Amino acid sequence: MNQTLKHLLIVFGVLGVMMSIAAGLIWVERRLLGFWQDRYGPNRVGPMGVLQPLADVIKILAKEDWVPPFADKPVFILAPAIIVITVLLSFAVVPFTPGIAIANLNIGVLYFLAMSSLGVYSVALAGWSSGNKYSLIGALRASAQMISYEVFMGLSLMGVVMLAGSFNLHEIVEAQRGLWFIVPQFLGFVVFLIAGVAETHRLPFDLPEAESELVAGFHSEYSGMKFGLFFVGEYLGITLISALITTFFFGGWLGPLLPPVVWFFIKTFLFVGFFILLRAALPRPRYDQLIRIGWKLMLPLALLNIVVTGGIILAAR
Amino acid sequence: MISILKALWTVFMHLFRRKVTVLYPEERPHIPPRWRGRIILSRDPDGGERCVACYLCAAACPVDCISLQAAEDEYGRRYPEFFRINFSRCIFCGYCEEACPTYAIQLTTDFEMSEYNRQNLVYEKEDLLISGTGKCPGYNFYKVAGLSIKGKRKGEGENELPPVDVKGLMP
C-alpha cells in the first residue's frame, strides 16, 4: 500500500513539475530572448513578471475555441493532444534521482526513441487535418525533418549504450560515475544535440513552423487552448531533450555536495538556456540544406562515432 | 561552424549590455515641446475664448473629427456653441492648428488619453477649453483684427489707425 502511494506520488509529482516547468519556460524564454536582444521582456505581471504565464493561460482559455469548417474535425482536435501525451510518456523513463523515476525500464533508450518518433504524428496530422496548404507544407517538412533526424538521433546514442553496456537510463547514469560521457562521446553529444533541436523543431530547425514563409506552419489554423497545447508540447520537448542530454552525457544526477535532484535540474536548465540561446542567435537554414546536413554530414558522423567507439572498446578488451 | 559559435557567443554577451527599453510609466521619455498630442482650445489673455467658430479647423481636418456650431454673443463676437473633437478618429496631424487664424486650437504634449469606454474619447468644449493662452501668450485676436465689436470700434485696436474717411477731401 505504502509502495503504491509512493509510486502515485512520484507519477503526479513528475506530471505537476513538468507541466509547471512547461508553463514557466514561456516566461524564461521570453525574458532570456529579451535580454539577448537588449530588452527586458515581460516584467510587469507579478515580481519580475513570473506570473506572465498565468495571464497568458487565462487569456488563451478565454479565447474562442474555433475549428475551421474545412478541417477534419476529430483529427484536428486529436493532433495537439498527441504531442503532449508522447512527450509526457517519455518522461516516464527519465531518472531524476536514484529514487525518483516513474519506470526503471531496461529498454529506456529505445522507449524514448519510440515515443519521440510518435510525436511526428501530431505535427503531420495537425497539418493534414487543417485543410490549409501552408499547414500541409509545414507538416510535410516536419515529417521529412523528423524522419531524417530520427535516424542519427538513435545512432548517436549507440556510443553511450556501448560504453554503459545497457539501455537502462539508470545504469547509463551510474556508468558515468568516473567520467561523464561528454568526454569520450563528444561527437555523439554534438550529433544528439543537433538531432534533439530538430526533433523538437525548435529554431534554427523550425522549418515546420517557419513564420516568415508558412504563416505558422502546421498550427496556422489552431487557436485557443489547442494552440496552447502545441506550445506546451514544444516546451515539454525542450525540457525532455535537455533532461536526456544531461542523463546521457552529463552524468544525470551525479555531482558533489548538492542533492542529486538539484544537480539534475541545474544541468537540465543549462541546456534549456542553450536551446533558447540557439533561438536568439541562429538563422533558419533552407529546407534542402537541412536535409543535406542530416543525411550527408550528421549520419556519417554518427556512424563514424559508432565504429570508432566500438573499435576502441574491442581493442581495450 | 566557427561563425555559428561566434554568433552564439556574441548574442550571449548581449546579456550584459545596457537595455535600450525605456520602462515607460516609471521612466518618462523626453517629449519635444512641439509634440502633437491632445488638442486644447486656448483663451485670450483677458480670459475670453479665442475660437471664433470659423470652421477652418473642421474643414482642414482630414478625418472629419472636429464638429462645431457657430454662434454670436451680444457683443458681436463669434464663438462656438458647441465644439466637439472625436479623439478616437483624430490622427494628430496638426492641420487644425495650422488652419486656425486665432491660435485658438492647439496641440499639446499630453498623449496619455487611454479610456476603457470609446464614448469617453469624444471631448466636448468644456473638456477642451483651458484657462490659459497656451503656446501664444499675449495674443488677442479681436484687439488686432480690425473688426468692430461692442466695446471696441474699428481703429481702436493695437497698432490700428482710425479708418480712412472715404468721403473726406484730405489726402
JSON list of C-alpha atoms in Angstrom, two decimals, chain B residues 35-140:
[
{"chain": "B", "resi": 35, "resn": "TRP", "atom": "CA", "xyz": [4.83, 67.31, -29.89]},
{"chain": "B", "resi": 36, "resn": "ARG", "atom": "CA", "xyz": [1.40, 66.85, -31.46]},
{"chain": "B", "resi": 37, "resn": "GLY", "atom": "CA", "xyz": [-0.69, 65.44, -28.64]},
{"chain": "B", "resi": 38, "resn": "ARG", "atom": "CA", "xyz": [-4.06, 66.12, -27.04]},
{"chain": "B", "resi": 39, "resn": "ILE", "atom": "CA", "xyz": [-5.86, 69.07, -28.65]},
{"chain": "B", "resi": 40, "resn": "ILE", "atom": "CA", "xyz": [-6.97, 72.00, -26.49]},
{"chain": "B", "resi": 41, "resn": "LEU", "atom": "CA", "xyz": [-8.80, 75.29, -27.02]},
{"chain": "B", "resi": 42, "resn": "SER", "atom": "CA", "xyz": [-6.96, 78.28, -25.55]},
{"chain": "B", "resi": 43, "resn": "ARG", "atom": "CA", "xyz": [-8.18, 81.61, -24.21]},
{"chain": "B", "resi": 44, "resn": "ASP", "atom": "CA", "xyz": [-7.27, 85.27, -24.62]},
{"chain": "B", "resi": 45, "resn": "PRO", "atom": "CA", "xyz": [-5.02, 86.96, -22.08]},
{"chain": "B", "resi": 46, "resn": "ASP", "atom": "CA", "xyz": [-8.29, 88.59, -20.93]},
{"chain": "B", "resi": 47, "resn": "GLY", "atom": "CA", "xyz": [-9.88, 85.21, -20.38]},
{"chain": "B", "resi": 48, "resn": "GLY", "atom": "CA", "xyz": [-12.26, 85.20, -23.34]},
{"chain": "B", "resi": 49, "resn": "GLU", "atom": "CA", "xyz": [-12.48, 82.27, -25.73]},
{"chain": "B", "resi": 50, "resn": "ARG", "atom": "CA", "xyz": [-10.16, 82.64, -28.68]},
{"chain": "B", "resi": 51, "resn": "CYS", "atom": "CA", "xyz": [-12.20, 80.44, -31.00]},
{"chain": "B", "resi": 52, "resn": "VAL", "atom": "CA", "xyz": [-14.27, 82.46, -33.46]},
{"chain": "B", "resi": 53, "resn": "ALA", "atom": "CA", "xyz": [-16.04, 79.40, -34.92]},
{"chain": "B", "resi": 54, "resn": "CYS", "atom": "CA", "xyz": [-14.76, 79.96, -38.44]},
{"chain": "B", "resi": 55, "resn": "TYR", "atom": "CA", "xyz": [-14.91, 76.21, -39.25]},
{"chain": "B", "resi": 56, "resn": "LEU", "atom": "CA", "xyz": [-11.43, 76.27, -40.81]},
{"chain": "B", "resi": 57, "resn": "CYS", "atom": "CA", "xyz": [-10.18, 73.56, -38.47]},
{"chain": "B", "resi": 58, "resn": "ALA", "atom": "CA", "xyz": [-13.14, 71.34, -39.27]},
{"chain": "B", "resi": 59, "resn": "ALA", "atom": "CA", "xyz": [-12.55, 71.95, -42.97]},
{"chain": "B", "resi": 60, "resn": "ALA", "atom": "CA", "xyz": [-8.83, 71.21, -42.69]},
{"chain": "B", "resi": 61, "resn": "CYS", "atom": "CA", "xyz": [-9.34, 68.04, -40.68]},
{"chain": "B", "resi": 62, "resn": "PRO", "atom": "CA", "xyz": [-8.59, 65.07, -42.94]},
{"chain": "B", "resi": 63, "resn": "VAL", "atom": "CA", "xyz": [-10.60, 62.63, -40.85]},
{"chain": "B", "resi": 64, "resn": "ASP", "atom": "CA", "xyz": [-13.52, 64.93, -40.01]},
{"chain": "B", "resi": 65, "resn": "CYS", "atom": "CA", "xyz": [-13.17, 64.51, -36.30]},
{"chain": "B", "resi": 66, "resn": "ILE", "atom": "CA", "xyz": [-13.99, 68.13, -35.39]},
{"chain": "B", "resi": 67, "resn": "SER", "atom": "CA", "xyz": [-17.54, 69.35, -35.29]},
{"chain": "B", "resi": 68, "resn": "LEU", "atom": "CA", "xyz": [-18.76, 72.72, -34.05]},
{"chain": "B", "resi": 69, "resn": "GLN", "atom": "CA", "xyz": [-21.61, 75.20, -34.32]},
{"chain": "B", "resi": 70, "resn": "ALA", "atom": "CA", "xyz": [-21.04, 78.95, -34.62]},
{"chain": "B", "resi": 71, "resn": "ALA", "atom": "CA", "xyz": [-22.99, 81.50, -32.58]},
{"chain": "B", "resi": 72, "resn": "GLU", "atom": "CA", "xyz": [-22.72, 85.21, -31.86]},
{"chain": "B", "resi": 73, "resn": "ASP", "atom": "CA", "xyz": [-22.93, 86.83, -28.45]},
{"chain": "B", "resi": 74, "resn": "GLU", "atom": "CA", "xyz": [-24.40, 90.21, -27.52]},
{"chain": "B", "resi": 75, "resn": "TYR", "atom": "CA", "xyz": [-21.04, 91.93, -28.07]},
{"chain": "B", "resi": 76, "resn": "GLY", "atom": "CA", "xyz": [-20.92, 90.81, -31.70]},
{"chain": "B", "resi": 77, "resn": "ARG", "atom": "CA", "xyz": [-18.20, 88.24, -31.01]},
{"chain": "B", "resi": 78, "resn": "ARG", "atom": "CA", "xyz": [-18.45, 84.88, -32.70]},
{"chain": "B", "resi": 79, "resn": "TYR", "atom": "CA", "xyz": [-17.97, 81.81, -30.53]},
{"chain": "B", "resi": 80, "resn": "PRO", "atom": "CA", "xyz": [-18.68, 78.08, -30.90]},
{"chain": "B", "resi": 81, "resn": "GLU", "atom": "CA", "xyz": [-21.97, 76.99, -29.42]},
{"chain": "B", "resi": 82, "resn": "PHE", "atom": "CA", "xyz": [-20.54, 73.51, -29.11]},
{"chain": "B", "resi": 83, "resn": "PHE", "atom": "CA", "xyz": [-17.13, 72.26, -30.05]},
{"chain": "B", "resi": 84, "resn": "ARG", "atom": "CA", "xyz": [-16.57, 68.53, -30.24]},
{"chain": "B", "resi": 85, "resn": "ILE", "atom": "CA", "xyz": [-13.45, 66.54, -31.10]},
{"chain": "B", "resi": 86, "resn": "ASN", "atom": "CA", "xyz": [-13.71, 62.82, -31.54]},
{"chain": "B", "resi": 87, "resn": "PHE", "atom": "CA", "xyz": [-10.28, 61.59, -30.41]},
{"chain": "B", "resi": 88, "resn": "SER", "atom": "CA", "xyz": [-10.99, 58.04, -31.47]},
{"chain": "B", "resi": 89, "resn": "ARG", "atom": "CA", "xyz": [-10.79, 59.39, -35.02]},
{"chain": "B", "resi": 90, "resn": "CYS", "atom": "CA", "xyz": [-8.19, 62.11, -34.59]},
{"chain": "B", "resi": 91, "resn": "ILE", "atom": "CA", "xyz": [-4.84, 61.29, -36.22]},
{"chain": "B", "resi": 92, "resn": "PHE", "atom": "CA", "xyz": [-2.97, 64.17, -34.53]},
{"chain": "B", "resi": 93, "resn": "CYS", "atom": "CA", "xyz": [-1.79, 65.61, -37.83]},
{"chain": "B", "resi": 94, "resn": "GLY", "atom": "CA", "xyz": [-1.91, 69.18, -36.55]},
{"chain": "B", "resi": 95, "resn": "TYR", "atom": "CA", "xyz": [-3.66, 70.59, -39.63]},
{"chain": "B", "resi": 96, "resn": "CYS", "atom": "CA", "xyz": [-6.33, 72.18, -37.43]},
{"chain": "B", "resi": 97, "resn": "GLU", "atom": "CA", "xyz": [-3.65, 74.10, -35.56]},
{"chain": "B", "resi": 98, "resn": "GLU", "atom": "CA", "xyz": [-2.16, 75.28, -38.85]},
{"chain": "B", "resi": 99, "resn": "ALA", "atom": "CA", "xyz": [-5.54, 76.34, -40.17]},
{"chain": "B", "resi": 100, "resn": "CYS", "atom": "CA", "xyz": [-6.62, 78.24, -37.07]},
{"chain": "B", "resi": 101, "resn": "PRO", "atom": "CA", "xyz": [-6.49, 82.03, -37.67]},
{"chain": "B", "resi": 102, "resn": "THR", "atom": "CA", "xyz": [-6.76, 82.92, -33.97]},
{"chain": "B", "resi": 103, "resn": "TYR", "atom": "CA", "xyz": [-4.33, 80.41, -32.35]},
{"chain": "B", "resi": 104, "resn": "ALA", "atom": "CA", "xyz": [-7.32, 79.00, -30.51]},
{"chain": "B", "resi": 105, "resn": "ILE", "atom": "CA", "xyz": [-6.89, 75.33, -31.29]},
{"chain": "B", "resi": 106, "resn": "GLN", "atom": "CA", "xyz": [-3.50, 73.96, -30.25]},
{"chain": "B", "resi": 107, "resn": "LEU", "atom": "CA", "xyz": [-1.85, 70.57, -29.89]},
{"chain": "B", "resi": 108, "resn": "THR", "atom": "CA", "xyz": [-0.13, 69.83, -26.59]},
{"chain": "B", "resi": 109, "resn": "THR", "atom": "CA", "xyz": [2.50, 67.41, -25.32]},
{"chain": "B", "resi": 110, "resn": "ASP", "atom": "CA", "xyz": [-0.03, 65.23, -23.50]},
{"chain": "B", "resi": 111, "resn": "PHE", "atom": "CA", "xyz": [-0.50, 61.81, -25.07]},
{"chain": "B", "resi": 112, "resn": "GLU", "atom": "CA", "xyz": [-1.90, 59.73, -22.19]},
{"chain": "B", "resi": 113, "resn": "MET", "atom": "CA", "xyz": [-5.55, 59.65, -23.20]},
{"chain": "B", "resi": 114, "resn": "SER", "atom": "CA", "xyz": [-6.46, 55.98, -22.84]},
{"chain": "B", "resi": 115, "resn": "GLU", "atom": "CA", "xyz": [-10.07, 55.20, -21.99]},
{"chain": "B", "resi": 116, "resn": "TYR", "atom": "CA", "xyz": [-11.96, 52.00, -21.29]},
{"chain": "B", "resi": 117, "resn": "ASN", "atom": "CA", "xyz": [-15.06, 53.35, -22.97]},
{"chain": "B", "resi": 118, "resn": "ARG", "atom": "CA", "xyz": [-14.83, 54.56, -26.54]},
{"chain": "B", "resi": 119, "resn": "GLN", "atom": "CA", "xyz": [-17.51, 57.18, -25.98]},
{"chain": "B", "resi": 120, "resn": "ASN", "atom": "CA", "xyz": [-15.24, 58.87, -23.43]},
{"chain": "B", "resi": 121, "resn": "LEU", "atom": "CA", "xyz": [-12.87, 59.79, -26.23]},
{"chain": "B", "resi": 122, "resn": "VAL", "atom": "CA", "xyz": [-15.38, 62.32, -27.58]},
{"chain": "B", "resi": 123, "resn": "TYR", "atom": "CA", "xyz": [-14.29, 65.58, -25.94]},
{"chain": "B", "resi": 124, "resn": "GLU", "atom": "CA", "xyz": [-16.79, 68.41, -25.57]},
{"chain": "B", "resi": 125, "resn": "LYS", "atom": "CA", "xyz": [-15.97, 72.11, -25.38]},
{"chain": "B", "resi": 126, "resn": "GLU", "atom": "CA", "xyz": [-15.67, 72.12, -21.59]},
{"chain": "B", "resi": 127, "resn": "ASP", "atom": "CA", "xyz": [-13.14, 69.28, -21.83]},
{"chain": "B", "resi": 128, "resn": "LEU", "atom": "CA", "xyz": [-11.12, 71.10, -24.48]},
{"chain": "B", "resi": 129, "resn": "LEU", "atom": "CA", "xyz": [-11.07, 74.66, -23.11]},
{"chain": "B", "resi": 130, "resn": "ILE", "atom": "CA", "xyz": [-8.11, 75.51, -20.92]},
{"chain": "B", "resi": 131, "resn": "SER", "atom": "CA", "xyz": [-7.83, 78.60, -18.74]},
{"chain": "B", "resi": 132, "resn": "GLY", "atom": "CA", "xyz": [-4.54, 79.87, -20.22]},
{"chain": "B", "resi": 133, "resn": "THR", "atom": "CA", "xyz": [-3.20, 81.14, -23.51]},
{"chain": "B", "resi": 134, "resn": "GLY", "atom": "CA", "xyz": [-1.30, 78.03, -24.49]},
{"chain": "B", "resi": 135, "resn": "LYS", "atom": "CA", "xyz": [1.64, 78.44, -26.85]},
{"chain": "B", "resi": 136, "resn": "CYS", "atom": "CA", "xyz": [0.84, 82.07, -27.86]},
{"chain": "B", "resi": 137, "resn": "PRO", "atom": "CA", "xyz": [0.92, 84.32, -24.81]},
{"chain": "B", "resi": 138, "resn": "GLY", "atom": "CA", "xyz": [-0.34, 87.85, -25.22]},
{"chain": "B", "resi": 139, "resn": "TYR", "atom": "CA", "xyz": [-2.25, 87.34, -28.44]},
{"chain": "B", "resi": 140, "resn": "ASN", "atom": "CA", "xyz": [-5.79, 88.62, -28.59]}
]
